[in-house]
């Protein structure tokens, strides 16, 4: 430890007026929030482009949905390796590179002329970029910088994605509705690039880098040496976790979570509403309103996770989501009416409220490996999302309606509620189990 770091560490533990200063962890959380918010711009775009790409290039909705499916799957499958890479190279480097890859993939779509180019840019590049700074990024920041208020911080960082949706959806929908989808894609690329300087200048990998303790910690925590063999560690942690029942229950419930949110509503709500005569900006605005209440619901879920049993919270969240989806086919209409607004508010509060209790359960079950384990659980979330994103497009091509997809997703949510209730509690500390 350097002299400066030692002095800073002593200063943190000494009494005096400086103890009233805002802890650096909150600034790091703020930068992480802005970073996730900027990356959320691309997450807002796929559902808006299904009809424009279908009309301009003649590609089937199933083909376009396949690109979304690749993106969602890679978003999840990259996450556990990204968490390990952050341990090896640091959060700042990994996130800065990821944002650059997102900008590259989104920007290149303006010149595409064939479906394989859509799969490459929209699916592969952006999928890898967003996966490298997915919710595993939020889990890593929370685990390193906080020992108290972890549930609340997790909820705030999770809500960043919804906040990005709230900001970008109305703007992007107006661009697309004007007949120009390319400016929307360029906007996404610029939004990702704009965040890179904030990450490089303000984000720090560990509290020890600035001579501070994690927020709420009683003792100074030295920075661990870089972890080598990032990919091997990610796979090793997967094999270890896969031998436990809770991992499969968490992965299964989170796969259904992804199927009923990113894969279903985020990808297909706008085209489904448009099928019923609703204008694209109006449908996109409803999706943005989901983002408003998602922020409230996710932060509230983080607060609840600090106080109540996370298994029961998950069961309630999935049950309520399933009920709401069963009513959606009856609510879609050419205009926005009060029952639809009620659905949007109700569903928005539940959108990713599942994340804080899921991360809490990973932390309880797997200790120091929880960020990587959650990365694999998130991979299942995105695989579920990818399947429904693709199958939803195919169902629309075959049946001419999305109704069957809504009903099936509602039934899956009921199954997820039951799965959450049977996750066993760990009564022996993780460290003791390892010993």
Coordinates of C-alpha atoms in Angstrom, one line a residue:
X1 CA 0.0 0.0 0.0
X2 CA 1.4 3.4 -0.9
X3 CA 1.9 6.2 1.6
X4 CA -1.0 8.2 0.0
X5 CA -3.3 5.2 0.2
X6 CA -2.3 4.6 3.8
X7 CA -3.0 8.2 4.7
X8 CA -6.3 8.1 3.0
X9 CA -7.2 4.9 4.8
X10 CA -6.3 6.4 8.1
X11 CA -8.3 9.5 7.3
X12 CA -11.4 7.3 6.6
X13 CA -11.2 5.8 10.1
X14 CA -10.4 9.0 12.0
X15 CA -13.1 11.1 13.6
X16 CA -13.7 14.6 12.3
X17 CA -15.9 16.7 10.0
X18 CA -14.7 14.7 6.9
X19 CA -16.9 11.8 7.9
X20 CA -19.9 13.8 6.7
X21 CA -18.6 13.9 3.2
X22 CA -20.4 11.8 0.6
X23 CA -18.6 8.4 0.2
X24 CA -16.8 7.9 -3.1
X25 CA -18.9 4.7 -3.6
X26 CA -21.9 6.8 -4.4
X27 CA -20.0 8.7 -7.2
X28 CA -18.9 5.3 -8.6
X29 CA -22.6 4.1 -8.5
X30 CA -23.6 7.4 -10.3
X31 CA -21.1 6.8 -13.1
X32 CA -22.2 3.2 -13.4
X33 CA -25.8 4.4 -13.6
X34 CA -25.0 6.8 -16.5
X35 CA -23.0 4.1 -18.2
X36 CA -25.9 1.5 -18.1
X37 CA -28.3 4.3 -19.1
X38 CA -26.2 5.1 -22.2
X39 CA -26.0 1.5 -23.3
X40 CA -29.8 1.2 -22.8
X41 CA -30.2 3.3 -25.9
X42 CA -29.7 0.3 -28.2
X43 CA -32.0 -1.9 -26.0
X44 CA -34.8 0.6 -26.9
X45 CA -34.4 0.2 -30.6
X46 CA -35.2 -3.4 -31.8
X47 CA -38.9 -3.3 -31.3
X48 CA -39.2 -0.1 -33.2
X49 CA -37.3 -1.4 -36.3
X50 CA -39.1 -4.7 -37.0
X51 CA -41.8 -3.1 -39.2
X52 CA -39.4 -0.5 -40.9
X53 CA -36.9 -3.2 -41.8
X54 CA -39.6 -5.5 -43.0
X55 CA -41.0 -2.8 -45.2
X56 CA -37.7 -1.6 -46.7
X57 CA -35.9 -4.9 -47.2
X58 CA -38.7 -7.4 -47.4
X59 CA -37.1 -9.5 -44.6
X60 CA -39.6 -11.6 -42.6
X61 CA -40.3 -10.7 -39.0
X62 CA -38.8 -14.1 -38.1
X63 CA -35.5 -13.1 -39.8
X64 CA -35.4 -9.7 -38.0
X65 CA -36.3 -11.4 -34.8
X66 CA -33.4 -13.8 -35.2
X67 CA -31.0 -10.9 -35.1
X68 CA -32.7 -9.7 -31.9
X69 CA -32.5 -13.3 -30.6
X70 CA -28.7 -13.4 -31.3
X71 CA -28.3 -10.1 -29.6
X72 CA -30.2 -11.1 -26.5
X73 CA -28.4 -14.5 -26.2
X74 CA -25.0 -13.0 -26.5
X75 CA -26.0 -10.3 -24.0
X76 CA -26.4 -13.0 -21.5
X77 CA -23.7 -15.5 -22.5
X78 CA -21.0 -12.8 -22.5
X79 CA -21.9 -11.5 -19.0
X80 CA -20.1 -14.2 -16.9
X81 CA -16.9 -13.9 -18.9
X82 CA -17.2 -10.1 -18.6
X83 CA -17.4 -10.3 -14.8
X84 CA -14.3 -12.4 -14.8
X85 CA -12.5 -10.0 -17.2
X86 CA -13.4 -7.2 -14.9
X87 CA -11.6 -9.0 -12.1
X88 CA -8.6 -9.5 -14.5
X89 CA -8.3 -6.1 -16.3
X90 CA -10.5 -3.8 -14.3
X91 CA -14.0 -2.5 -14.6
X92 CA -13.0 0.7 -16.4
X93 CA -11.1 -0.9 -19.3
X94 CA -13.8 -3.6 -20.0
X95 CA -16.7 -1.2 -20.0
X96 CA -14.9 1.4 -22.2
X97 CA -14.2 -1.2 -24.8
X98 CA -17.7 -2.6 -24.6
X99 CA -19.2 0.9 -25.2
X100 CA -17.0 1.3 -28.3
X101 CA -18.1 -2.0 -29.7
X102 CA -21.8 -1.1 -29.2
X103 CA -21.2 2.2 -31.1
X104 CA -19.4 0.3 -33.9
X105 CA -22.1 -2.3 -34.3
X106 CA -24.9 0.2 -34.2
X107 CA -23.2 2.7 -36.6
X108 CA -22.5 0.1 -39.2
X109 CA -26.2 -0.9 -39.6
X110 CA -26.8 2.3 -41.6
X111 CA -24.9 0.7 -44.5
X112 CA -26.4 -2.8 -44.4
X113 CA -28.1 -4.2 -47.5
X114 CA -28.4 -7.9 -46.6
X115 CA -29.9 -9.9 -43.7
X116 CA -26.5 -11.4 -42.7
X117 CA -25.2 -7.9 -42.1
X118 CA -28.1 -7.3 -39.7
X119 CA -27.2 -10.5 -37.9
X120 CA -23.5 -9.4 -37.7
X121 CA -23.9 -5.8 -36.6
X122 CA -27.2 -5.9 -34.6
X123 CA -26.8 -9.4 -33.4
X124 CA -23.1 -10.2 -32.9
X125 CA -21.3 -6.8 -32.2
X126 CA -23.9 -5.1 -30.2
X127 CA -24.8 -8.3 -28.3
X128 CA -21.1 -8.7 -27.3
X129 CA -20.9 -5.1 -26.3
X130 CA -24.0 -4.9 -24.2
X131 CA -23.3 -8.3 -22.6
X132 CA -19.9 -7.0 -21.4
X133 CA -21.6 -4.4 -19.3
X134 CA -24.8 -6.1 -18.5
X135 CA -26.2 -6.6 -15.0
X136 CA -23.1 -8.5 -14.0
X137 CA -21.4 -5.0 -14.2
X138 CA -23.9 -3.7 -11.7
X139 CA -23.3 -6.7 -9.4
X140 CA -19.6 -6.3 -9.6
X141 CA -19.8 -2.6 -8.7
X142 CA -22.2 -3.3 -5.8
X143 CA -20.1 -6.1 -4.4
X144 CA -16.8 -4.2 -4.5
X145 CA -18.0 -0.7 -3.3
X146 CA -20.8 -1.5 -0.9
X147 CA -21.3 -3.7 2.2
X148 CA -24.4 -1.8 3.2
X149 CA -27.4 -0.7 1.1
X150 CA -26.5 -3.4 -1.5
X151 CA -30.1 -4.1 -2.3
X152 CA -30.9 -0.4 -2.8
X153 CA -27.9 0.2 -5.0
X154 CA -28.7 -2.9 -7.1
X155 CA -32.2 -1.6 -7.6
X156 CA -30.9 1.9 -8.6
X157 CA -28.4 0.4 -11.1
X158 CA -30.9 -2.0 -12.5
X159 CA -33.3 0.9 -13.0
X160 CA -30.7 2.7 -15.2
X161 CA -31.7 0.5 -18.1
X162 CA -35.3 1.5 -17.7
X163 CA -34.3 5.1 -17.4
X164 CA -32.5 4.9 -20.7
X165 CA -35.6 3.4 -22.2
X166 CA -37.6 6.3 -20.9
X167 CA -35.2 8.8 -22.4
X168 CA -34.5 7.3 -25.8
X169 CA -37.8 5.5 -26.7
X170 CA -39.9 8.6 -27.5
X171 CA -37.1 10.3 -29.5
X172 CA -36.2 7.1 -31.4
X173 CA -39.9 6.4 -32.2
X174 CA -40.4 9.8 -33.6
X175 CA -37.4 9.3 -35.9
X176 CA -38.6 5.9 -37.0
X177 CA -42.2 7.1 -37.5
X178 CA -40.9 9.8 -39.8
X179 CA -39.7 7.1 -42.1
X180 CA -36.0 7.3 -41.2
X181 CA -34.6 4.4 -39.1
X182 CA -31.0 5.2 -39.8
X183 CA -30.8 8.4 -37.8
X184 CA -32.1 6.4 -34.8
X185 CA -29.3 3.9 -35.2
X186 CA -26.7 6.7 -35.4
X187 CA -28.2 8.3 -32.3
X188 CA -27.6 5.0 -30.4
X189 CA -24.0 4.9 -31.6
X190 CA -23.4 8.4 -30.5
X191 CA -25.0 7.8 -27.1
X192 CA -22.7 4.9 -26.4
X193 CA -19.6 6.9 -27.4
X194 CA -20.6 9.9 -25.3
X195 CA -20.4 7.8 -22.1
X196 CA -16.8 6.5 -22.7
X197 CA -15.1 9.7 -21.3
X198 CA -17.1 9.5 -18.1
X199 CA -16.1 5.8 -17.6
X200 CA -12.4 6.4 -18.3
X201 CA -12.1 9.6 -16.2
X202 CA -14.4 8.9 -13.3
X203 CA -14.9 5.2 -12.8
X204 CA -12.6 3.3 -10.4
X205 CA -12.2 -0.4 -10.1
X206 CA -11.9 -0.8 -6.3
X207 CA -12.3 1.4 -3.1
X208 CA -8.6 0.8 -2.4
X209 CA -7.7 2.7 -5.5
X210 CA -8.7 5.9 -3.8
X211 CA -7.8 4.8 -0.3
X212 CA -11.3 4.2 1.0
X213 CA -13.2 1.4 2.6
X214 CA -16.3 0.0 0.9
X215 CA -19.4 1.9 2.0
X216 CA -20.5 0.5 5.3
X217 CA -17.4 -1.6 5.9
X218 CA -15.7 -1.4 9.3
X219 CA -12.3 -2.3 8.0
X220 CA -10.1 -1.2 5.1
X221 CA -10.2 -3.8 2.3
X222 CA -7.0 -4.1 0.2
X223 CA -7.3 -4.4 -3.5
X224 CA -6.9 -8.1 -4.6
X225 CA -4.3 -8.9 -7.3
X226 CA -5.6 -9.2 -10.9
X227 CA -7.2 -12.6 -11.3
X228 CA -5.7 -14.5 -14.2
X229 CA -7.5 -17.1 -16.3
X230 CA -10.7 -15.1 -16.5
X231 CA -12.4 -17.5 -19.0
X232 CA -11.3 -20.6 -17.0
X233 CA -12.6 -19.1 -13.8
X234 CA -16.0 -18.3 -15.3
X235 CA -16.3 -21.9 -16.5
X236 CA -15.0 -23.3 -13.3
X237 CA -17.5 -21.3 -11.3
X238 CA -20.3 -22.5 -13.6
X239 CA -19.4 -26.1 -13.1
X240 CA -19.3 -25.7 -9.4
X241 CA -22.6 -23.8 -9.2
X242 CA -24.3 -26.3 -11.6
X243 CA -23.8 -29.0 -9.0
X244 CA -26.3 -27.2 -6.7
X245 CA -30.0 -27.2 -7.0
X246 CA -30.5 -23.5 -6.3
X247 CA -28.5 -22.5 -9.4
X248 CA -30.9 -24.3 -11.7
X249 CA -33.9 -22.8 -9.9
X250 CA -32.5 -19.3 -10.1
X251 CA -31.5 -19.9 -13.8
X252 CA -34.9 -21.3 -14.6
X253 CA -36.9 -18.4 -13.0
X254 CA -34.6 -15.8 -14.5
X255 CA -35.0 -17.4 -18.0
X256 CA -38.7 -16.9 -17.6
X257 CA -38.1 -13.4 -16.4
X258 CA -36.2 -12.7 -19.7
X259 CA -38.8 -14.4 -21.8
X260 CA -41.6 -12.3 -20.3
X261 CA -39.8 -8.9 -20.5
X262 CA -36.9 -8.4 -23.0
X263 CA -38.0 -11.2 -25.3
X264 CA -41.7 -10.4 -25.2
X265 CA -42.7 -6.9 -24.3
X266 CA -39.6 -5.0 -25.2
X267 CA -39.3 -6.7 -28.6
X268 CA -42.9 -7.3 -29.6
X269 CA -45.1 -4.8 -27.8
X270 CA -44.8 -2.0 -30.3
X271 CA -45.4 -4.1 -33.4
X272 CA -48.3 -5.9 -31.6
X273 CA -49.9 -2.6 -30.7
X274 CA -49.4 -1.4 -34.2
X275 CA -51.2 -4.6 -35.5
X276 CA -54.2 -3.3 -33.5
X277 CA -54.1 0.1 -35.2
X278 CA -52.1 2.0 -32.6
X279 CA -49.5 4.6 -33.9
X280 CA -45.9 3.6 -33.4
X281 CA -45.1 6.8 -31.3
X282 CA -48.1 6.1 -29.0
X283 CA -47.0 2.4 -28.5
X284 CA -43.4 3.5 -27.9
X285 CA -44.6 6.1 -25.4
X286 CA -46.4 3.4 -23.5
X287 CA -43.2 1.3 -23.5
X288 CA -41.4 4.3 -22.2
X289 CA -43.9 4.7 -19.4
X290 CA -43.2 1.2 -18.4
X291 CA -39.6 2.4 -17.9
X292 CA -40.8 5.2 -15.6
X293 CA -42.6 2.8 -13.2
X294 CA -39.8 0.2 -13.7
X295 CA -37.4 2.7 -12.0
X296 CA -39.8 3.1 -9.1
X297 CA -40.5 -0.7 -8.9
X298 CA -36.9 -1.7 -9.1
X299 CA -35.6 0.7 -6.5
X300 CA -38.5 -0.3 -4.2
X301 CA -37.6 -3.9 -4.8
X302 CA -34.1 -3.2 -3.7
X303 CA -35.4 -1.6 -0.5
X304 CA -37.7 -4.6 0.1
X305 CA -34.9 -7.1 -0.6
X306 CA -32.9 -5.5 2.3
X307 CA -35.8 -6.2 4.6
X308 CA -37.8 -9.3 3.4
X309 CA -37.2 -12.8 2.3
X310 CA -36.1 -12.6 -1.4
X311 CA -37.7 -16.0 -2.3
X312 CA -41.2 -14.8 -1.3
X313 CA -40.6 -11.5 -3.2
X314 CA -39.7 -13.4 -6.3
X315 CA -42.8 -15.6 -6.1
X316 CA -45.1 -12.5 -5.7
X317 CA -43.4 -10.7 -8.6
X318 CA -43.7 -13.6 -11.1
X319 CA -47.3 -14.3 -10.1
X320 CA -48.4 -10.7 -10.6
X321 CA -46.6 -10.5 -13.9
X322 CA -48.2 -13.7 -15.2
X323 CA -51.7 -12.4 -14.3
X324 CA -51.1 -9.1 -16.1
X325 CA -49.9 -10.8 -19.3
X326 CA -53.1 -12.9 -19.5
X327 CA -55.1 -9.7 -19.7
X328 CA -53.0 -8.0 -22.3
X329 CA -54.6 -9.4 -25.5
X330 CA -58.0 -7.9 -24.4
X331 CA -56.4 -4.5 -23.8
X332 CA -54.7 -3.8 -27.1
X333 CA -56.7 -1.3 -29.2
X334 CA -56.1 1.6 -31.7
X335 CA -56.2 4.1 -28.9
X336 CA -54.8 4.3 -25.4
X337 CA -57.6 3.8 -22.8
X338 CA -57.6 3.6 -18.9
X339 CA -57.3 -0.2 -18.6
X340 CA -54.2 -0.2 -20.8
X341 CA -52.7 2.6 -18.7
X342 CA -53.4 0.4 -15.6
X343 CA -51.6 -2.5 -17.3
X344 CA -48.6 -0.3 -18.2
X345 CA -48.3 1.0 -14.6
X346 CA -48.8 -2.5 -13.0
X347 CA -46.4 -4.2 -15.4
X348 CA -43.8 -1.5 -15.2
X349 CA -43.6 -1.8 -11.4
X350 CA -42.8 -5.5 -11.9
X351 CA -40.5 -5.2 -15.0
X352 CA -37.1 -6.0 -13.5
X353 CA -38.1 -6.0 -9.8
X354 CA -36.9 -9.6 -9.9
X355 CA -33.2 -8.5 -10.2
X356 CA -32.4 -7.3 -6.6
X357 CA -33.8 -10.5 -4.9
X358 CA -32.1 -12.7 -7.5
X359 CA -28.7 -11.1 -6.9
X360 CA -29.3 -11.3 -3.2
X361 CA -30.0 -15.1 -3.5
X362 CA -26.8 -15.5 -5.6
X363 CA -24.8 -13.6 -3.0
X364 CA -26.3 -15.8 -0.2
X365 CA -25.6 -19.0 -2.0
X366 CA -22.3 -18.4 -3.7
X367 CA -20.4 -15.7 -1.7
X368 CA -17.4 -14.2 -3.5
X369 CA -18.3 -16.0 -6.7
X370 CA -21.8 -14.5 -6.7
X371 CA -21.1 -11.9 -9.4
X372 CA -19.9 -14.6 -11.9
X373 CA -22.7 -16.9 -10.9
X374 CA -25.2 -14.1 -11.4
X375 CA -23.6 -13.6 -14.8
X376 CA -24.5 -17.2 -15.7
X377 CA -28.0 -16.8 -14.3
X378 CA -28.3 -13.6 -16.4
X379 CA -27.2 -15.8 -19.4
X380 CA -30.3 -17.9 -18.8
X381 CA -32.4 -14.8 -18.6
X382 CA -31.2 -13.7 -22.0
X383 CA -31.5 -17.2 -23.5
X384 CA -35.1 -17.2 -22.4
X385 CA -35.5 -13.7 -23.9
X386 CA -33.8 -14.8 -27.2
X387 CA -36.1 -17.8 -27.6
X388 CA -39.3 -15.8 -27.1
X389 CA -38.0 -12.9 -29.3
X390 CA -37.5 -15.4 -32.1
X391 CA -40.6 -17.5 -31.5
X392 CA -42.7 -14.4 -31.1
X393 CA -41.7 -13.2 -34.6
X394 CA -42.4 -16.7 -36.0
X395 CA -45.8 -16.9 -34.3
X396 CA -46.7 -13.5 -35.8
X397 CA -45.7 -14.7 -39.3
X398 CA -47.6 -18.0 -38.9
X399 CA -50.8 -17.0 -37.0
X400 CA -51.0 -13.3 -37.8
X401 CA -51.3 -12.4 -34.1
X402 CA -49.3 -12.4 -30.9
X403 CA -52.1 -13.7 -28.6
X404 CA -50.7 -17.2 -28.2
X405 CA -47.4 -15.7 -27.1
X406 CA -49.0 -13.6 -24.3
X407 CA -50.9 -16.5 -22.9
X408 CA -47.9 -18.9 -22.9
X409 CA -45.8 -16.3 -21.2
X410 CA -48.4 -15.8 -18.5
X411 CA -48.4 -19.6 -17.8
X412 CA -44.6 -19.6 -17.6
X413 CA -44.6 -16.8 -15.0
X414 CA -46.9 -19.0 -12.8
X415 CA -44.3 -21.8 -13.1
X416 CA -41.5 -19.3 -12.1
X417 CA -43.5 -18.3 -9.0
X418 CA -43.6 -21.9 -7.8
X419 CA -39.9 -22.4 -8.6
X420 CA -38.9 -19.4 -6.5
X421 CA -40.7 -20.8 -3.5
X422 CA -38.7 -24.0 -3.5
X423 CA -35.3 -22.5 -3.5
X424 CA -33.7 -23.6 -0.2
X425 CA -32.0 -21.3 2.2
X426 CA -28.3 -21.7 2.9
X427 CA -27.9 -22.1 6.6
X428 CA -24.1 -22.7 6.4
X429 CA -21.8 -19.8 5.5
X430 CA -20.3 -20.1 2.0
X431 CA -16.8 -19.9 3.4
X432 CA -17.4 -22.8 5.8
X433 CA -18.8 -24.9 2.9
X434 CA -15.6 -24.2 0.8
X435 CA -13.5 -25.2 3.8

